[in-house]
Amino acid sequence: MTDDEALARAAGLGKAWEGRQAEIAEAIAHARKLATAFPRPANEVAEPMPAFVVPAGKAPRA
């Protein structure tokens, strides 16, 4: 089994990948390109953007 076949089966394609090797290879190449397209943070557990904070509501007027 080739890597492409293994990835196709892992994606749930099963027998559907047969006869469509070119399309599967293109999708895999695209996924690999996207995986390397974004910079990775120096700290793997760091949050990529600041957390959003909901401002506290105003006290109801009596």
PDB file of N, CA, C and O in Angstrom, residues 5-18 24:
ATOM      1  N   GLU A   5      -2.480   5.750  -0.968  1.00  0.00           N
ATOM      2  CA  GLU A   5      -3.571   4.817  -0.698  1.00  0.00           C
ATOM      3  C   GLU A   5      -3.932   4.819   0.785  1.00  0.00           C
ATOM      4  O   GLU A   5      -5.111   4.830   1.144  1.00  0.00           O
ATOM      5  N   ALA A   6      -2.911   4.844   1.630  1.00  0.00           N
ATOM      6  CA  ALA A   6      -3.154   4.864   3.075  1.00  0.00           C
ATOM      7  C   ALA A   6      -3.876   6.140   3.494  1.00  0.00           C
ATOM      8  O   ALA A   6      -4.810   6.104   4.300  1.00  0.00           O
ATOM      9  N   LEU A   7      -3.469   7.273   2.930  1.00  0.00           N
ATOM     10  CA  LEU A   7      -4.129   8.531   3.261  1.00  0.00           C
ATOM     11  C   LEU A   7      -5.564   8.555   2.747  1.00  0.00           C
ATOM     12  O   LEU A   7      -6.456   9.067   3.422  1.00  0.00           O
ATOM     13  N   ALA A   8      -5.787   8.000   1.564  1.00  0.00           N
ATOM     14  CA  ALA A   8      -7.148   7.944   1.023  1.00  0.00           C
ATOM     15  C   ALA A   8      -8.040   7.079   1.903  1.00  0.00           C
ATOM     16  O   ALA A   8      -9.173   7.446   2.202  1.00  0.00           O
ATOM     17  N   ARG A   9      -7.533   5.958   2.344  1.00  0.00           N
ATOM     18  CA  ARG A   9      -8.327   5.092   3.219  1.00  0.00           C
ATOM     19  C   ARG A   9      -8.562   5.746   4.571  1.00  0.00           C
ATOM     20  O   ARG A   9      -9.639   5.639   5.148  1.00  0.00           O
ATOM     21  N   ALA A  10      -7.539   6.435   5.084  1.00  0.00           N
ATOM     22  CA  ALA A  10      -7.693   7.122   6.370  1.00  0.00           C
ATOM     23  C   ALA A  10      -8.744   8.226   6.282  1.00  0.00           C
ATOM     24  O   ALA A  10      -9.408   8.540   7.261  1.00  0.00           O
ATOM     25  N   ALA A  11      -8.893   8.807   5.087  1.00  0.00           N
ATOM     26  CA  ALA A  11      -9.892   9.852   4.885  1.00  0.00           C
ATOM     27  C   ALA A  11     -11.286   9.272   4.674  1.00  0.00           C
ATOM     28  O   ALA A  11     -12.239  10.007   4.475  1.00  0.00           O
ATOM     29  N   GLY A  12     -11.391   7.947   4.708  1.00  0.00           N
ATOM     30  CA  GLY A  12     -12.686   7.312   4.582  1.00  0.00           C
ATOM     31  C   GLY A  12     -13.100   7.028   3.151  1.00  0.00           C
ATOM     32  O   GLY A  12     -14.261   6.771   2.887  1.00  0.00           O
ATOM     33  N   LEU A  13     -12.159   7.082   2.215  1.00  0.00           N
ATOM     34  CA  LEU A  13     -12.520   6.870   0.818  1.00  0.00           C
ATOM     35  C   LEU A  13     -12.640   5.398   0.451  1.00  0.00           C
ATOM     36  O   LEU A  13     -13.322   5.053  -0.501  1.00  0.00           O
ATOM     37  N   GLY A  14     -11.951   4.520   1.180  1.00  0.00           N
ATOM     38  CA  GLY A  14     -12.039   3.092   0.897  1.00  0.00           C
ATOM     39  C   GLY A  14     -11.779   2.784  -0.565  1.00  0.00           C
ATOM     40  O   GLY A  14     -10.785   3.199  -1.142  1.00  0.00           O
ATOM     41  N   LYS A  15     -12.690   2.061  -1.184  1.00  0.00           N
ATOM     42  CA  LYS A  15     -12.537   1.685  -2.587  1.00  0.00           C
ATOM     43  C   LYS A  15     -12.802   2.850  -3.531  1.00  0.00           C
ATOM     44  O   LYS A  15     -12.489   2.784  -4.712  1.00  0.00           O
ATOM     45  N   ALA A  16     -13.380   3.908  -3.049  1.00  0.00           N
ATOM     46  CA  ALA A  16     -13.718   5.040  -3.919  1.00  0.00           C
ATOM     47  C   ALA A  16     -12.492   5.703  -4.537  1.00  0.00           C
ATOM     48  O   ALA A  16     -12.603   6.379  -5.547  1.00  0.00           O
ATOM     49  N   TRP A  17     -11.322   5.518  -3.952  1.00  0.00           N
ATOM     50  CA  TRP A  17     -10.119   6.159  -4.487  1.00  0.00           C
ATOM     51  C   TRP A  17      -9.627   5.475  -5.753  1.00  0.00           C
ATOM     52  O   TRP A  17      -8.903   6.069  -6.532  1.00  0.00           O
ATOM     53  N   GLU A  18     -10.021   4.226  -5.969  1.00  0.00           N
ATOM     54  CA  GLU A  18      -9.534   3.486  -7.132  1.00  0.00           C
ATOM     55  C   GLU A  18      -9.975   4.174  -8.419  1.00  0.00           C
ATOM     56  O   GLU A  18     -11.114   4.572  -8.574  1.00  0.00           O
ATOM     57  N   ILE A  24      -6.605  12.169  -6.045  1.00  0.00           N
ATOM     58  CA  ILE A  24      -6.161  11.964  -4.662  1.00  0.00           C
ATOM     59  C   ILE A  24      -4.783  12.577  -4.465  1.00  0.00           C
ATOM     60  O   ILE A  24      -4.533  13.272  -3.471  1.00  0.00           O
TER      61      ILE A  24
END
